Amino acid sequence: GEAAGASFATRAGCPDQSTACLRGLSVAQILATPVETTPVVDGTFLTQSVGAAFASGAFNRVPVIEGANHDEFRLFVAISTLTAGPTPAAAYPAAIQATLGVPAQVVPLIAAQYPLSAYPSPDLALSALATDAVFACNARVATQQISRFVPTFAYEFADPDAPQRLLPPVAFSYGAAHGSEIQYLFTLPVVFPGPDFTANQRALSEAMISYWTTFARTGQPTSFQTPLWSRYRADRDTVQSLVPPRPRPDAGFAAEHRCAFWDALLSGG
């Protein structure tokens, strides 16, 4: 935490980290100096990382719903294209390294798993690999850890046509991007008007609302109104695919998101 703060101060033009300099920064200067905000393990309030707590069982043991969206990282790539333009094919390796913060020597391994020839554009290739590395496979690891200790219900929100009402259109579909499931559970403000939910999407929304409210009330999500959502078991490795009009079990999550590759790469295996 302290190192991140020092880095921010230096990049913002306050290498002495003085209060006067930092308070004198404009909003534009602060926004131009992004900083990654993560929990700080201080030994008192947070005594270990979230991952370590999940692995050891040192967390509040209550039932959990855990999951990810099918196209999480498309949101962030879209934001990048809106500000900096699309990713050129020649910049794909550099974009992989910058996005994931991995050593240069592993970039060819990642690019081989996600070749540009398999995607309509470099931006969609980058979205796919970052979705898998940052969100999907980490969610699966967390699910496997948590489920050893408490009832866990795993999902993937996977409506490929989920409306995107907070950002303008880009050259590719947002798909089931980061945050796109929230509108199926709550009423959200509309910044960019678009089509209303289809009948199938309304049915999915109703199922999701039932799942979440039933879970809050009973500790498990299934009701007489919804398809069965079974408790996660590592030996079955099945998630509930939240697709319109009826959610269904999906045993292909790990394979689709190349989790064997990412688990080995990110663990140093």
Tab-separated table of C-alpha atoms in Angstrom:
chain	number	residue	atom	x	y	z
A	1	GLY	CA	0.000	0.000	0.000
A	2	GLU	CA	2.724	2.485	0.937
A	3	ALA	CA	4.725	1.711	-2.192
A	4	ALA	CA	1.639	2.247	-4.361
A	5	GLY	CA	1.025	5.595	-2.685
A	6	ALA	CA	4.609	6.692	-3.225
A	7	SER	CA	4.407	5.672	-6.873
A	8	PHE	CA	1.200	7.648	-7.355
A	9	ALA	CA	2.684	10.757	-5.725
A	10	THR	CA	5.755	10.621	-7.943
A	11	ARG	CA	3.766	10.106	-11.136
A	12	ALA	CA	1.398	12.923	-10.162
A	13	GLY	CA	4.285	15.356	-9.765
A	14	CYS	CA	4.660	15.232	-5.963
A	15	PRO	CA	7.853	13.209	-5.419
A	16	ASP	CA	8.259	14.645	-1.913
A	17	GLN	CA	4.791	13.249	-1.021
A	18	SER	CA	3.968	16.455	0.811
A	19	THR	CA	0.400	17.073	1.890
A	20	ALA	CA	0.415	20.520	0.316
A	21	CYS	CA	1.433	19.187	-3.094
A	22	LEU	CA	-1.033	16.307	-3.069
A	23	ARG	CA	-3.930	18.503	-1.954
A	24	GLY	CA	-3.053	20.971	-4.672
A	25	LEU	CA	-3.544	18.467	-7.490
A	26	SER	CA	-6.430	19.166	-9.829
A	27	VAL	CA	-9.096	16.608	-10.644
A	28	ALA	CA	-7.625	16.322	-14.144
A	29	GLN	CA	-4.163	15.557	-12.737
A	30	ILE	CA	-5.524	12.870	-10.439
A	31	LEU	CA	-7.570	11.242	-13.202
A	32	ALA	CA	-4.516	11.291	-15.469
A	33	THR	CA	-2.565	9.302	-12.861
A	34	PRO	CA	-4.554	6.103	-12.353
A	35	VAL	CA	-3.781	3.930	-9.370
A	36	GLU	CA	-4.859	0.359	-8.729
A	37	THR	CA	-6.796	0.081	-5.499
A	38	THR	CA	-6.613	-3.259	-3.729
A	39	PRO	CA	-7.081	-4.414	-0.128
A	40	VAL	CA	-3.999	-3.897	2.039
A	41	VAL	CA	-2.952	-6.737	4.332
A	42	ASP	CA	-1.972	-4.719	7.405
A	43	GLY	CA	-1.815	-7.525	9.948
A	44	THR	CA	-4.562	-5.979	12.063
A	45	PHE	CA	-7.754	-5.238	10.156
A	46	LEU	CA	-6.928	-7.552	7.256
A	47	THR	CA	-4.610	-10.235	8.553
A	48	GLN	CA	-4.180	-12.188	5.323
A	49	SER	CA	-5.070	-11.953	1.668
A	50	VAL	CA	-8.573	-12.841	0.558
A	51	GLY	CA	-7.201	-15.792	-1.394
A	52	ALA	CA	-5.339	-17.114	1.628
A	53	ALA	CA	-8.456	-16.758	3.779
A	54	PHE	CA	-10.560	-18.643	1.250
A	55	ALA	CA	-7.953	-21.404	1.006
A	56	SER	CA	-7.654	-21.828	4.774
A	57	GLY	CA	-11.315	-21.380	5.663
A	58	ALA	CA	-10.573	-18.318	7.790
A	59	PHE	CA	-13.613	-16.355	6.670
A	60	ASN	CA	-17.187	-15.832	7.820
A	61	ARG	CA	-18.738	-19.194	7.024
A	62	VAL	CA	-22.065	-18.469	5.406
A	63	PRO	CA	-23.554	-19.703	2.104
A	64	VAL	CA	-22.092	-17.954	-0.954
A	65	ILE	CA	-23.129	-17.149	-4.516
A	66	GLU	CA	-19.953	-16.760	-6.590
A	67	GLY	CA	-19.519	-16.212	-10.296
A	68	ALA	CA	-18.421	-14.203	-13.302
A	69	ASN	CA	-19.711	-12.922	-16.623
A	70	HIS	CA	-18.930	-14.625	-19.920
A	71	ASP	CA	-17.351	-11.550	-21.551
A	72	GLU	CA	-16.181	-9.578	-18.510
A	73	PHE	CA	-13.223	-7.774	-20.043
A	74	ARG	CA	-15.026	-6.482	-23.108
A	75	LEU	CA	-16.163	-3.553	-20.973
A	76	PHE	CA	-12.589	-2.477	-20.225
A	77	VAL	CA	-11.363	-3.000	-23.776
A	78	ALA	CA	-14.339	-0.978	-25.013
A	79	ILE	CA	-13.424	1.884	-22.679
A	80	SER	CA	-9.881	1.732	-24.039
A	81	THR	CA	-11.072	1.863	-27.642
A	82	LEU	CA	-13.280	4.852	-26.852
A	83	THR	CA	-10.295	6.789	-25.539
A	84	ALA	CA	-7.337	5.411	-27.497
A	85	GLY	CA	-8.819	3.657	-30.517
A	86	PRO	CA	-8.773	-0.029	-31.467
A	87	THR	CA	-5.795	-2.281	-30.799
A	88	PRO	CA	-3.697	-2.797	-33.967
A	89	ALA	CA	-2.690	-6.375	-34.713
A	90	ALA	CA	0.987	-5.446	-34.405
A	91	ALA	CA	0.369	-4.164	-30.875
A	92	TYR	CA	-1.329	-7.359	-29.688
A	93	PRO	CA	1.697	-8.817	-27.840
A	94	ALA	CA	2.378	-5.521	-26.090
A	95	ALA	CA	-1.301	-5.223	-25.177
A	96	ILE	CA	-1.242	-8.697	-23.626
A	97	GLN	CA	1.757	-7.798	-21.488
A	98	ALA	CA	0.344	-4.419	-20.451
A	99	THR	CA	-3.086	-5.826	-19.630
A	100	LEU	CA	-1.947	-8.812	-17.580
A	101	GLY	CA	1.381	-7.526	-16.241
A	102	VAL	CA	3.124	-10.768	-17.207
A	103	PRO	CA	6.801	-11.235	-18.141
A	104	ALA	CA	7.587	-10.788	-21.821
A	105	GLN	CA	8.707	-14.399	-22.195
A	106	VAL	CA	5.232	-15.785	-21.478
A	107	VAL	CA	3.419	-13.509	-23.943
A	108	PRO	CA	3.987	-15.910	-26.897
A	109	LEU	CA	2.455	-18.746	-24.856
A	110	ILE	CA	-0.655	-16.666	-24.237
A	111	ALA	CA	-0.861	-15.467	-27.833
A	112	ALA	CA	-0.693	-19.083	-29.001
A	113	GLN	CA	-3.724	-19.917	-26.858
A	114	TYR	CA	-5.606	-16.897	-28.234
A	115	PRO	CA	-4.371	-16.454	-31.824
A	116	LEU	CA	-5.642	-13.425	-33.691
A	117	SER	CA	-6.839	-15.739	-36.460
A	118	ALA	CA	-9.490	-17.117	-34.086
A	119	TYR	CA	-11.143	-13.747	-33.426
A	120	PRO	CA	-12.791	-11.047	-35.536
A	121	SER	CA	-10.468	-8.385	-34.102
A	122	PRO	CA	-7.483	-7.960	-31.772
A	123	ASP	CA	-9.793	-6.264	-29.277
A	124	LEU	CA	-11.990	-9.357	-29.024
A	125	ALA	CA	-8.944	-11.613	-28.672
A	126	LEU	CA	-7.624	-9.394	-25.880
A	127	SER	CA	-11.060	-9.356	-24.255
A	128	ALA	CA	-11.278	-13.147	-24.302
A	129	LEU	CA	-7.872	-13.813	-22.785
A	130	ALA	CA	-8.228	-11.129	-20.118
A	131	THR	CA	-11.725	-12.344	-19.227
A	132	ASP	CA	-10.314	-15.808	-18.666
A	133	ALA	CA	-7.125	-14.771	-16.846
A	134	VAL	CA	-8.502	-11.995	-14.658
A	135	PHE	CA	-12.089	-13.020	-13.993
A	136	ALA	CA	-13.303	-16.474	-15.027
A	137	CYS	CA	-10.534	-18.738	-13.801
A	138	ASN	CA	-9.927	-16.736	-10.635
A	139	ALA	CA	-13.647	-17.005	-9.885
A	140	ARG	CA	-13.408	-20.768	-10.358
A	141	VAL	CA	-10.441	-21.005	-7.980
A	142	ALA	CA	-12.343	-18.988	-5.374
A	143	THR	CA	-15.393	-21.200	-5.839
A	144	GLN	CA	-13.331	-24.342	-5.351
A	145	GLN	CA	-11.744	-22.936	-2.198
A	146	ILE	CA	-14.923	-21.569	-0.626
A	147	SER	CA	-16.974	-24.667	-1.428
A	148	ARG	CA	-14.747	-26.778	0.827
A	149	PHE	CA	-16.161	-24.913	3.811
A	150	VAL	CA	-19.615	-23.521	3.000
A	151	PRO	CA	-22.509	-24.167	0.593
A	152	THR	CA	-21.465	-22.435	-2.635
A	153	PHE	CA	-23.537	-21.753	-5.728
A	154	ALA	CA	-21.490	-20.935	-8.830
A	155	TYR	CA	-22.803	-19.089	-11.882
A	156	GLU	CA	-21.808	-17.562	-15.185
A	157	PHE	CA	-23.944	-14.744	-16.544
A	158	ALA	CA	-23.932	-15.493	-20.261
A	159	ASP	CA	-26.557	-13.496	-22.154
A	160	PRO	CA	-24.651	-12.596	-25.360
A	161	ASP	CA	-27.131	-9.819	-26.135
A	162	ALA	CA	-27.257	-8.124	-22.742
A	163	PRO	CA	-28.099	-4.429	-23.267
A	164	GLN	CA	-25.328	-1.910	-22.682
A	165	ARG	CA	-26.921	1.318	-21.499
A	166	LEU	CA	-24.023	2.971	-19.685
A	167	LEU	CA	-21.505	3.255	-22.536
A	168	PRO	CA	-21.839	4.170	-26.216
A	169	PRO	CA	-21.627	1.536	-28.951
A	170	VAL	CA	-18.205	0.329	-30.074
A	171	ALA	CA	-17.035	-1.756	-33.026
A	172	PHE	CA	-17.818	-5.047	-31.285
A	173	SER	CA	-20.663	-6.377	-29.172
A	174	TYR	CA	-20.330	-5.876	-25.428
A	175	GLY	CA	-21.828	-9.325	-24.892
A	176	ALA	CA	-22.096	-10.398	-21.259
A	177	ALA	CA	-19.617	-7.749	-20.158
A	178	HIS	CA	-18.552	-6.725	-16.669
A	179	GLY	CA	-21.521	-5.378	-14.747
A	180	SER	CA	-24.085	-6.241	-17.404
A	181	GLU	CA	-25.875	-8.694	-15.097
A	182	ILE	CA	-26.797	-5.977	-12.583
A	183	GLN	CA	-29.613	-4.626	-14.775
A	184	TYR	CA	-31.275	-8.057	-14.591
A	185	LEU	CA	-31.483	-7.713	-10.805
A	186	PHE	CA	-32.002	-3.985	-10.242
A	187	THR	CA	-33.317	-0.952	-12.104
A	188	LEU	CA	-30.330	1.091	-13.283
A	189	PRO	CA	-30.010	4.569	-14.791
A	190	VAL	CA	-29.961	4.684	-18.590
A	191	VAL	CA	-27.240	6.830	-20.158
A	192	PHE	CA	-27.475	5.495	-23.716
A	193	PRO	CA	-31.037	4.349	-24.511
A	194	GLY	CA	-31.378	1.076	-26.345
A	195	PRO	CA	-33.801	-1.775	-26.888
A	196	ASP	CA	-35.844	-2.974	-23.940
A	197	PHE	CA	-35.459	-6.514	-22.663
A	198	THR	CA	-36.867	-9.155	-24.965
A	199	ALA	CA	-39.410	-11.589	-23.560
A	200	ASN	CA	-36.622	-14.139	-23.066
A	201	GLN	CA	-34.451	-11.603	-21.253
A	202	ARG	CA	-37.341	-10.663	-18.986
A	203	ALA	CA	-37.737	-14.345	-18.162
A	204	LEU	CA	-34.030	-14.540	-17.282
A	205	SER	CA	-34.332	-11.413	-15.146
A	206	GLU	CA	-37.269	-12.888	-13.250
A	207	ALA	CA	-35.347	-16.118	-12.659
A	208	MET	CA	-32.277	-14.247	-11.416
A	209	ILE	CA	-34.314	-12.064	-9.061
A	210	SER	CA	-35.952	-15.187	-7.684
A	211	TYR	CA	-32.573	-16.885	-7.250
A	212	TRP	CA	-31.034	-13.946	-5.393
A	213	THR	CA	-33.993	-13.219	-3.133
A	214	THR	CA	-34.576	-16.885	-2.332
A	215	PHE	CA	-30.895	-17.220	-1.480
A	216	ALA	CA	-31.052	-14.193	0.817
A	217	ARG	CA	-34.065	-15.687	2.561
A	218	THR	CA	-33.081	-19.363	2.761
A	219	GLY	CA	-29.361	-19.757	2.014
A	220	GLN	CA	-29.988	-21.591	-1.264
A	221	PRO	CA	-31.254	-20.070	-4.530
A	222	THR	CA	-33.731	-22.550	-6.017
A	223	SER	CA	-37.466	-22.031	-5.617
A	224	PHE	CA	-40.497	-23.673	-7.187
A	225	GLN	CA	-40.400	-20.876	-9.806
A	226	THR	CA	-36.882	-21.532	-11.105
A	227	PRO	CA	-34.763	-24.292	-12.631
A	228	LEU	CA	-32.697	-26.231	-10.103
A	229	TRP	CA	-29.398	-24.547	-9.207
A	230	SER	CA	-27.309	-27.213	-7.518
A	231	ARG	CA	-24.636	-26.620	-4.925
A	232	TYR	CA	-21.148	-26.515	-6.459
A	233	ARG	CA	-19.069	-29.672	-6.258
A	234	ALA	CA	-15.442	-29.676	-7.382
A	235	ASP	CA	-15.717	-33.220	-8.746
A	236	ARG	CA	-18.516	-32.112	-11.082
A	237	ASP	CA	-17.227	-28.565	-11.698
A	238	THR	CA	-20.615	-27.369	-12.930
A	239	VAL	CA	-21.854	-23.782	-12.841
A	240	GLN	CA	-25.330	-22.395	-13.409
A	241	SER	CA	-25.337	-20.686	-16.804
A	242	LEU	CA	-27.571	-17.620	-16.570
A	243	VAL	CA	-28.846	-17.554	-20.140
A	244	PRO	CA	-32.236	-16.514	-21.485
A	245	PRO	CA	-34.890	-17.687	-21.138
A	246	ARG	CA	-34.044	-20.486	-18.650
A	247	PRO	CA	-30.791	-20.870	-16.714
A	248	ARG	CA	-29.203	-24.299	-16.974
A	249	PRO	CA	-26.214	-26.254	-15.623
A	250	ASP	CA	-22.975	-25.944	-17.606
A	251	ALA	CA	-20.070	-28.339	-17.150
A	252	GLY	CA	-17.944	-26.665	-19.821
A	253	PHE	CA	-16.938	-23.479	-17.997
A	254	ALA	CA	-13.349	-24.503	-17.194
A	255	ALA	CA	-12.633	-25.766	-20.696
A	256	GLU	CA	-14.182	-22.779	-22.453
A	257	HIS	CA	-12.137	-20.340	-20.391
A	258	ARG	CA	-8.915	-22.406	-20.637
A	259	CYS	CA	-8.582	-22.609	-16.871
A	260	ALA	CA	-6.071	-25.482	-16.936
A	261	PHE	CA	-3.731	-23.229	-18.934
A	262	TRP	CA	-4.235	-20.198	-16.704
A	263	ASP	CA	-4.048	-22.125	-13.445
A	264	ALA	CA	-0.691	-23.583	-14.485
A	265	LEU	CA	0.686	-20.323	-15.886
A	266	LEU	CA	-0.351	-18.036	-13.053
A	267	SER	CA	0.725	-20.493	-10.358
A	268	GLY	CA	4.139	-20.851	-11.945
A	269	GLY	CA	3.492	-24.425	-12.984
